[in-house]
Amino acid sequence: MQDEGKKPIGLERVKQWLYAKGLDQRSSGCVLCGSCYGHGPANPMEDVPGPKEKCPPYEFYKFQRHTPKSRWLMAQRVFHGLDPITPELKEVMYACTNCLMCQELCGVRGDGYGPWDITVAMREEITAKDGPMAVHRPIYDGLQQHDNPWAQPKAERGAWAQGLGLTKLSESKASTLLFAGCSADRASGRSGVIALAQLMQQAGEDFAILGDEEKCCGLYAFDLGFRREYERLKDDNLARLQHAGIKRVVVACGSCQRIWREYAKEAGAGFQVIHGVEYVEQLVQSGRLKFTKPVNKKVTYHDSCHLGRGCGVYAAPRNILRAIPGIQLVDGVPEADPALAEWNAADRMREAAETGAELMLTSSALCQRSFNELKSIGVPSQDLLEFAWQAL
Ligand code: SF4
Ligand code: SF4
């Protein structure tokens, strides 16, 4: 169902990928090759799971209906009126952890869109018809009432910056904005943005923050299918930016970065979006930041799905670590299905432990929250920029 005068949402929004009536159109739809979940034509027996190429819900449940291609086909059948939206279909659509792997691996479309886009559109369809899933209702209400997925009171937004001597955009002029993100609202998720702000101050950067006027970027609204909420938050954030004449947004969270890049695509690239690790890498490469204190540790770095696959940022965090003397670098979704989310985080943690690392570094407060909840496996984790701060 579409509201009068509003942009299409749900399956209507992606209908060009779902029609597939003529043969020429079918070639741009799913061809069932299986590449999207690591079991493509080269491994049709599915007997050798790729170590990196895992669709978490499929690896966890081992049922074909939990593959990205099945989600695409289910959405197509709903779009054509062949199947209703059932509780089982909702369960499958919301088991996807938004890891973006299928999006990266599926080559059937040449326009950058893939199976995960269909899953998101199907979630929008579900929300438009039946409302948010009961388990996501608090997130939905939190966004509507507090502009925050965890319903943190608006007055507490920006508390992470207390005592740092930062400037608020509403009280000054600046061309660079540091966007903290909702994770910074919780004591457990603010170490990364604090370290980023300190590193920027140390390098003499001129920047401002939004403080208590900052709103959620809309990540959860986008990924869970609350399209109208996403559009509202995006419009509010963009209006504030454009009013203040911001030319560059430095984002502290990998997931916010993915969403801010969506904004930039739609807004016509009137401003640059860059993650804190990319920014700090530039400061290091230009000599404005220099790590002088050795940190003798064996560490590994965990690529967050949204900063890595979503934004292609892989080199910057590793380059920062290589600039710290003494470091030995070894490479190696929690709301709807806690058991799957825990299995997924534990699987990443096991891979980190196999490298022999003493510490796992991340650039995502959301990943760090998942890892911190795993007390039994044993590799401690820390935000990469918080770790780098000690080497100055
Ligand atoms: S979604 Fe893409 S990669 Fe997956 S089976 Fe279909 S065409 Fe192949
Ligand atoms: S984005 Fe979802 S469907 Fe795609 S690989 Fe990840 S969990 Fe599977």
Coordinates of C-alpha atoms and ligand atoms in Angstrom, one line a residue:
M1 CA 0.0 0.0 0.0
Q2 CA 1.5 3.4 -1.0
D3 CA 0.6 6.7 0.6
E4 CA -0.5 9.4 -1.8
G5 CA 2.3 11.6 -3.0
K6 CA 5.1 9.7 -1.2
K7 CA 7.9 7.7 -2.6
P8 CA 7.2 4.0 -3.2
I9 CA 8.2 1.6 -0.5
G10 CA 8.3 -2.1 0.0
L11 CA 8.2 -4.4 -3.0
E12 CA 6.9 -1.6 -5.2
R13 CA 10.2 0.2 -4.6
V14 CA 12.1 -2.7 -6.2
K15 CA 9.5 -3.9 -8.6
Q16 CA 11.9 -3.6 -11.6
W17 CA 13.9 -6.5 -10.0
L18 CA 10.8 -8.6 -9.4
Y19 CA 8.8 -8.5 -12.6
A20 CA 11.0 -11.0 -14.5
K21 CA 8.2 -11.8 -17.0
G22 CA 10.3 -11.8 -20.2
L23 CA 13.5 -13.7 -20.7
D24 CA 15.5 -10.5 -21.0
Q25 CA 14.2 -9.4 -17.6
R26 CA 14.7 -12.8 -16.0
S27 CA 18.5 -12.5 -16.6
S28 CA 18.5 -9.6 -14.2
G29 CA 16.7 -11.6 -11.5
C30 CA 18.0 -14.4 -9.3
V31 CA 19.4 -17.3 -11.4
L32 CA 19.8 -19.7 -8.4
C33 CA 23.5 -20.0 -8.8
G34 CA 24.1 -20.1 -5.0
S35 CA 27.2 -17.8 -5.0
C36 CA 25.6 -15.5 -2.6
Y37 CA 25.9 -17.8 0.4
G38 CA 29.3 -19.4 -0.5
H39 CA 27.8 -22.5 -2.2
G40 CA 28.0 -21.4 -5.9
P41 CA 28.5 -23.5 -9.0
A42 CA 32.1 -24.4 -8.0
N43 CA 30.7 -26.2 -4.9
P44 CA 27.3 -27.6 -5.8
M45 CA 27.4 -30.3 -3.2
E46 CA 27.7 -27.7 -0.5
D47 CA 30.3 -29.9 1.2
V48 CA 33.0 -27.3 1.7
P49 CA 31.7 -24.2 3.4
G50 CA 33.8 -21.2 2.5
P51 CA 35.6 -20.0 5.7
K52 CA 34.8 -16.3 4.9
E53 CA 31.7 -16.7 2.7
K54 CA 29.0 -17.6 5.1
C55 CA 25.4 -16.5 5.2
P56 CA 25.0 -16.7 9.0
P57 CA 21.3 -17.7 9.1
Y58 CA 22.0 -20.5 6.5
E59 CA 25.1 -21.8 8.3
F60 CA 23.2 -21.7 11.6
Y61 CA 19.8 -23.2 10.5
K62 CA 21.1 -25.3 7.5
F63 CA 17.8 -24.9 5.7
Q64 CA 17.6 -23.6 2.1
R65 CA 14.8 -21.2 3.0
H66 CA 17.4 -19.3 5.0
T67 CA 19.6 -18.5 1.9
P68 CA 19.6 -15.1 0.3
K69 CA 18.3 -16.6 -3.0
S70 CA 15.3 -18.1 -1.2
R71 CA 14.5 -14.7 0.3
W72 CA 14.6 -13.2 -3.2
L73 CA 12.3 -15.9 -4.6
M74 CA 9.9 -15.6 -1.6
A75 CA 9.7 -11.8 -2.2
Q76 CA 9.1 -12.4 -5.9
R77 CA 6.2 -14.7 -5.2
V78 CA 4.6 -12.3 -2.7
F79 CA 5.0 -9.5 -5.3
H80 CA 3.2 -11.5 -7.9
G81 CA 0.4 -12.4 -5.5
L82 CA 1.3 -16.1 -5.4
D83 CA 2.0 -16.3 -1.6
P84 CA 0.6 -14.3 1.4
I85 CA 2.9 -12.9 4.1
T86 CA 2.9 -15.6 6.8
P87 CA 4.6 -15.7 10.2
E88 CA 7.1 -18.3 8.7
L89 CA 8.0 -15.9 5.9
K90 CA 8.5 -13.0 8.4
E91 CA 10.8 -15.2 10.5
V92 CA 13.0 -16.0 7.4
M93 CA 13.1 -12.3 6.3
Y94 CA 14.1 -11.1 9.8
A95 CA 16.7 -13.9 10.4
C96 CA 19.0 -12.1 7.9
T97 CA 21.7 -10.4 9.9
N98 CA 22.4 -7.6 7.3
C99 CA 26.0 -8.8 6.9
L100 CA 25.9 -7.7 3.2
M101 CA 27.9 -10.7 2.1
C102 CA 25.3 -11.8 -0.5
Q103 CA 25.2 -8.2 -1.8
E104 CA 29.0 -8.4 -2.4
L105 CA 29.0 -11.9 -4.0
C106 CA 25.9 -11.8 -6.2
G107 CA 26.9 -10.7 -9.7
V108 CA 23.6 -11.0 -11.4
R109 CA 22.8 -7.3 -11.5
G110 CA 25.2 -4.7 -12.8
D111 CA 23.8 -1.8 -10.9
G112 CA 25.1 -2.5 -7.4
Y113 CA 21.8 -3.9 -6.1
G114 CA 21.5 -7.4 -4.9
P115 CA 19.6 -9.9 -2.8
W116 CA 19.9 -8.0 0.4
D117 CA 18.1 -5.1 -1.1
I118 CA 15.2 -7.4 -1.8
T119 CA 15.2 -8.6 1.8
V120 CA 15.0 -5.0 3.0
A121 CA 12.2 -4.2 0.6
M122 CA 10.3 -7.3 1.8
R123 CA 10.7 -6.0 5.4
E124 CA 9.3 -2.7 4.3
E125 CA 6.3 -4.6 2.8
I126 CA 5.8 -6.5 6.0
T127 CA 6.0 -3.3 8.1
A128 CA 3.6 -1.4 5.8
K129 CA 1.0 -4.2 5.9
D130 CA 1.3 -5.6 9.5
G131 CA 3.4 -3.0 11.4
P132 CA 6.8 -3.7 13.0
M133 CA 7.5 -7.1 14.4
A134 CA 6.6 -7.3 18.1
V135 CA 10.3 -7.8 19.0
H136 CA 11.2 -4.6 17.1
R137 CA 8.4 -2.5 18.5
P138 CA 10.7 -0.8 21.2
I139 CA 13.1 0.2 18.4
Y140 CA 10.3 1.6 16.3
D141 CA 8.8 3.5 19.3
G142 CA 12.3 4.7 20.4
L143 CA 12.9 6.2 16.9
Q144 CA 9.5 7.9 16.8
Q145 CA 9.6 9.3 20.3
H146 CA 13.3 9.9 20.9
D147 CA 15.0 9.8 17.5
N148 CA 17.0 6.9 19.1
P149 CA 16.6 3.2 18.6
W150 CA 17.2 2.4 22.3
A151 CA 14.8 5.1 23.5
Q152 CA 17.6 7.0 25.3
P153 CA 16.1 10.4 26.3
K154 CA 17.0 13.2 23.9
A155 CA 18.4 15.3 26.7
E156 CA 21.1 12.7 27.3
R157 CA 22.3 12.8 23.7
G158 CA 25.8 14.2 23.5
A159 CA 26.7 13.2 27.1
W160 CA 29.8 11.4 25.7
A161 CA 31.4 14.8 24.9
Q162 CA 31.3 16.1 28.5
G163 CA 34.6 17.5 29.6
L164 CA 36.3 17.2 26.2
G165 CA 35.9 20.9 25.3
L166 CA 34.3 20.3 22.0
T167 CA 32.3 22.9 20.0
K168 CA 28.6 22.5 19.1
L169 CA 27.6 23.3 15.6
S170 CA 24.6 25.4 16.7
E171 CA 27.0 27.7 18.6
S172 CA 29.8 28.1 16.0
K173 CA 30.7 27.7 12.3
A174 CA 32.6 24.7 11.0
S175 CA 33.0 22.9 7.7
T176 CA 33.6 19.5 9.3
L177 CA 31.1 17.7 11.5
L178 CA 31.9 14.8 13.8
F179 CA 28.8 12.5 13.9
A180 CA 28.9 10.3 17.0
G181 CA 26.0 8.0 16.3
C182 CA 23.5 6.4 18.8
S183 CA 26.0 3.9 20.2
A184 CA 27.8 6.9 21.9
D185 CA 24.6 7.5 23.9
R186 CA 25.4 4.4 25.9
A187 CA 28.4 4.3 28.2
S188 CA 29.5 0.9 26.7
G189 CA 29.6 2.3 23.1
R190 CA 31.4 5.7 23.4
S191 CA 35.1 4.9 23.7
G192 CA 35.6 5.0 20.0
V193 CA 34.1 8.4 19.4
I194 CA 35.9 9.9 22.4
A195 CA 39.2 8.6 21.1
L196 CA 38.4 10.0 17.6
A197 CA 37.5 13.4 19.0
Q198 CA 40.8 13.5 21.0
L199 CA 42.8 12.4 18.0
M200 CA 41.2 15.2 15.9
Q201 CA 41.9 17.7 18.6
Q202 CA 45.5 16.5 18.9
A203 CA 46.0 17.1 15.2
G204 CA 44.5 20.6 15.5
E205 CA 41.4 19.9 13.4
D206 CA 38.7 22.4 13.2
F207 CA 35.4 20.6 13.7
A208 CA 32.0 20.7 15.5
I209 CA 29.6 18.2 16.9
L210 CA 25.8 18.2 17.1
G211 CA 25.7 17.3 20.8
D212 CA 22.1 17.0 22.1
E213 CA 20.7 18.0 18.7
E214 CA 22.1 14.9 17.0
K215 CA 19.5 12.3 15.8
C216 CA 19.9 8.7 14.8
C217 CA 21.2 8.3 11.2
G218 CA 18.3 5.8 10.5
L219 CA 20.3 2.6 10.3
Y220 CA 17.8 0.4 12.2
A221 CA 14.9 2.1 10.4
F222 CA 16.5 1.3 7.0
D223 CA 17.5 -2.3 7.8
L224 CA 14.3 -3.3 9.6
G225 CA 12.0 -1.9 7.0
F226 CA 10.7 1.3 8.7
R227 CA 11.2 3.2 5.5
R228 CA 9.1 6.2 6.4
E229 CA 11.1 6.7 9.7
Y230 CA 14.3 6.4 7.7
E231 CA 13.2 9.0 5.3
R232 CA 12.2 11.4 8.1
L233 CA 15.5 11.0 9.9
K234 CA 17.5 11.3 6.7
D235 CA 15.6 14.5 5.7
D236 CA 16.1 16.0 9.2
N237 CA 19.9 15.2 9.2
L238 CA 20.4 16.5 5.7
A239 CA 18.5 19.7 6.4
R240 CA 20.7 20.4 9.4
L241 CA 23.9 19.7 7.5
Q242 CA 22.9 21.9 4.5
H243 CA 21.7 24.7 6.7
A244 CA 25.1 24.8 8.5
G245 CA 27.1 24.5 5.3
I246 CA 29.0 21.3 6.3
K247 CA 31.3 20.0 3.6
R248 CA 32.7 16.9 5.4
V249 CA 31.1 14.5 7.8
V250 CA 33.5 12.3 9.9
V251 CA 31.5 9.4 11.2
A252 CA 32.5 7.4 14.3
C253 CA 30.5 4.2 13.6
G254 CA 30.9 1.9 10.6
S255 CA 27.1 1.4 10.4
C256 CA 26.4 5.1 10.5
Q257 CA 29.0 5.4 7.7
R258 CA 27.0 3.1 5.5
I259 CA 23.8 5.1 6.0
W260 CA 25.6 8.5 5.6
R261 CA 26.9 7.2 2.2
E262 CA 23.3 6.4 1.3
Y263 CA 22.4 10.1 2.1
A264 CA 25.3 11.4 0.1
K265 CA 24.2 9.3 -2.9
E266 CA 20.7 10.8 -2.7
A267 CA 21.8 14.3 -1.8
G268 CA 24.0 14.6 -4.9
A269 CA 27.4 14.5 -3.2
G270 CA 27.3 18.0 -1.8
F271 CA 29.5 16.8 1.1
Q272 CA 32.1 14.2 1.8
V273 CA 31.5 11.3 4.2
I274 CA 34.5 9.7 5.8
H275 CA 34.9 7.2 8.7
G276 CA 37.1 8.1 11.6
V277 CA 39.6 5.4 10.7
E278 CA 40.0 6.9 7.2
Y279 CA 40.4 10.3 8.7
V280 CA 43.0 9.3 11.2
E281 CA 44.8 7.4 8.5
Q282 CA 45.1 10.6 6.5
L283 CA 46.3 12.5 9.6
V284 CA 49.0 9.8 10.1
Q285 CA 50.0 9.8 6.5
S286 CA 50.3 13.6 6.3
G287 CA 52.5 13.5 9.5
R288 CA 50.0 15.5 11.6
L289 CA 49.6 12.6 14.0
K290 CA 52.6 10.5 15.0
F291 CA 52.6 7.4 17.1
T292 CA 55.7 7.4 19.2
K293 CA 55.0 5.1 22.1
P294 CA 55.6 1.4 21.3
V295 CA 52.7 -1.0 22.1
N296 CA 54.2 -4.5 22.2
K297 CA 51.1 -6.6 21.4
K298 CA 49.9 -9.2 18.9
V299 CA 46.5 -7.9 17.6
T300 CA 44.0 -8.8 15.0
Y301 CA 41.4 -6.5 13.4
H302 CA 37.8 -7.4 12.8
D303 CA 36.2 -5.8 9.8
S304 CA 32.7 -4.7 10.6
C305 CA 30.2 -5.8 7.9
H306 CA 29.0 -2.3 7.2
L307 CA 32.4 -0.5 7.2
G308 CA 34.1 -3.3 5.2
R309 CA 31.5 -4.8 2.8
G310 CA 29.2 -1.8 3.0
C311 CA 31.8 0.9 2.4
G312 CA 34.9 -0.9 1.2
V313 CA 37.1 0.4 4.0
Y314 CA 39.7 -2.3 4.7
A315 CA 43.1 -0.7 4.4
A316 CA 42.7 2.3 6.6
P317 CA 42.5 0.5 10.0
R318 CA 45.4 -1.8 9.1
N319 CA 47.5 1.2 8.0
I320 CA 46.9 2.9 11.3
L321 CA 48.0 -0.2 13.2
R322 CA 51.1 -0.6 11.0
A323 CA 52.1 3.0 12.0
I324 CA 52.1 2.1 15.7
P325 CA 55.6 0.8 16.8
G326 CA 55.7 -2.6 18.4
I327 CA 52.4 -3.9 17.0
Q328 CA 52.3 -7.4 15.5
L329 CA 49.2 -7.5 13.3
V330 CA 47.7 -10.9 12.4
D331 CA 44.9 -11.0 10.0
G332 CA 43.0 -13.6 10.0
V333 CA 22.5 -8.9 15.2
P334 CA 21.2 -9.4 18.1
E335 CA 17.5 -8.3 18.2
A336 CA 15.4 -10.8 16.3
D337 CA 17.3 -14.0 16.9
P338 CA 19.6 -13.8 19.9
A339 CA 20.8 -17.4 19.5
L340 CA 21.9 -16.7 15.9
A341 CA 23.5 -13.4 16.8
E342 CA 25.5 -15.1 19.6
W343 CA 26.6 -18.0 17.3
N344 CA 27.7 -15.5 14.7
A345 CA 29.8 -13.4 17.1
A346 CA 31.3 -16.5 18.7
D347 CA 32.2 -17.7 15.2
R348 CA 34.2 -14.5 14.5
M349 CA 35.7 -14.7 18.0
R350 CA 36.9 -18.3 17.3
E351 CA 38.6 -17.1 14.1
A352 CA 40.3 -14.4 16.0
A353 CA 41.5 -16.8 18.7
E354 CA 42.9 -19.1 16.0
T355 CA 45.3 -16.3 14.9
G356 CA 46.9 -16.3 18.3
A357 CA 46.1 -12.6 18.8
E358 CA 46.0 -11.2 22.3
L359 CA 43.5 -8.5 21.4
M360 CA 40.8 -8.1 18.8
L361 CA 40.3 -4.5 17.5
T362 CA 37.1 -3.2 15.9
S363 CA 35.8 0.0 14.4
S364 CA 32.2 -0.6 15.2
A365 CA 30.5 0.0 18.5
L366 CA 27.8 -2.6 17.5
C367 CA 30.4 -5.3 16.9
Q368 CA 32.2 -4.5 20.1
R369 CA 29.0 -4.8 22.0
S370 CA 28.4 -8.3 20.6
F371 CA 32.0 -9.3 21.4
N372 CA 31.9 -7.9 24.9
E373 CA 28.9 -10.1 25.6
L374 CA 31.0 -13.2 24.9
K375 CA 32.9 -13.7 28.1
S376 CA 33.7 -17.4 27.6
I377 CA 35.8 -17.4 24.5
G378 CA 38.7 -15.3 25.7
V379 CA 40.1 -12.7 23.2
P380 CA 39.4 -9.3 24.7
S381 CA 38.2 -6.6 22.2
Q382 CA 38.8 -2.8 22.1
D383 CA 37.9 0.0 19.7
L384 CA 40.8 0.6 17.3
L385 CA 41.1 4.3 17.8
E386 CA 40.9 4.0 21.6
F387 CA 43.8 1.5 21.2
A388 CA 45.7 3.9 18.9
W389 CA 45.3 6.9 21.3
Q390 CA 47.6 5.2 23.8
A391 CA 50.5 5.2 21.3
L392 CA 50.7 8.9 20.8
Ligands
SF4_1 S1 20.9 -14.1 -5.3 FE1 22.5 -13.8 -6.9 S2 24.2 -15.1 -6.2 FE2 22.4 -15.7 -5.0 S3 21.6 -17.4 -6.2 FE3 20.5 -15.6 -7.0 S4 21.8 -14.9 -8.7 FE4 23.0 -16.4 -7.6
SF4_2 S1 22.9 -10.1 4.2 FE1 21.5 -11.6 5.1 S2 20.9 -12.9 3.4 FE2 22.8 -11.8 2.8 S3 24.5 -13.2 3.4 FE3 24.1 -11.8 5.1 S4 22.7 -12.8 6.5 FE4 22.6 -13.9 4.5

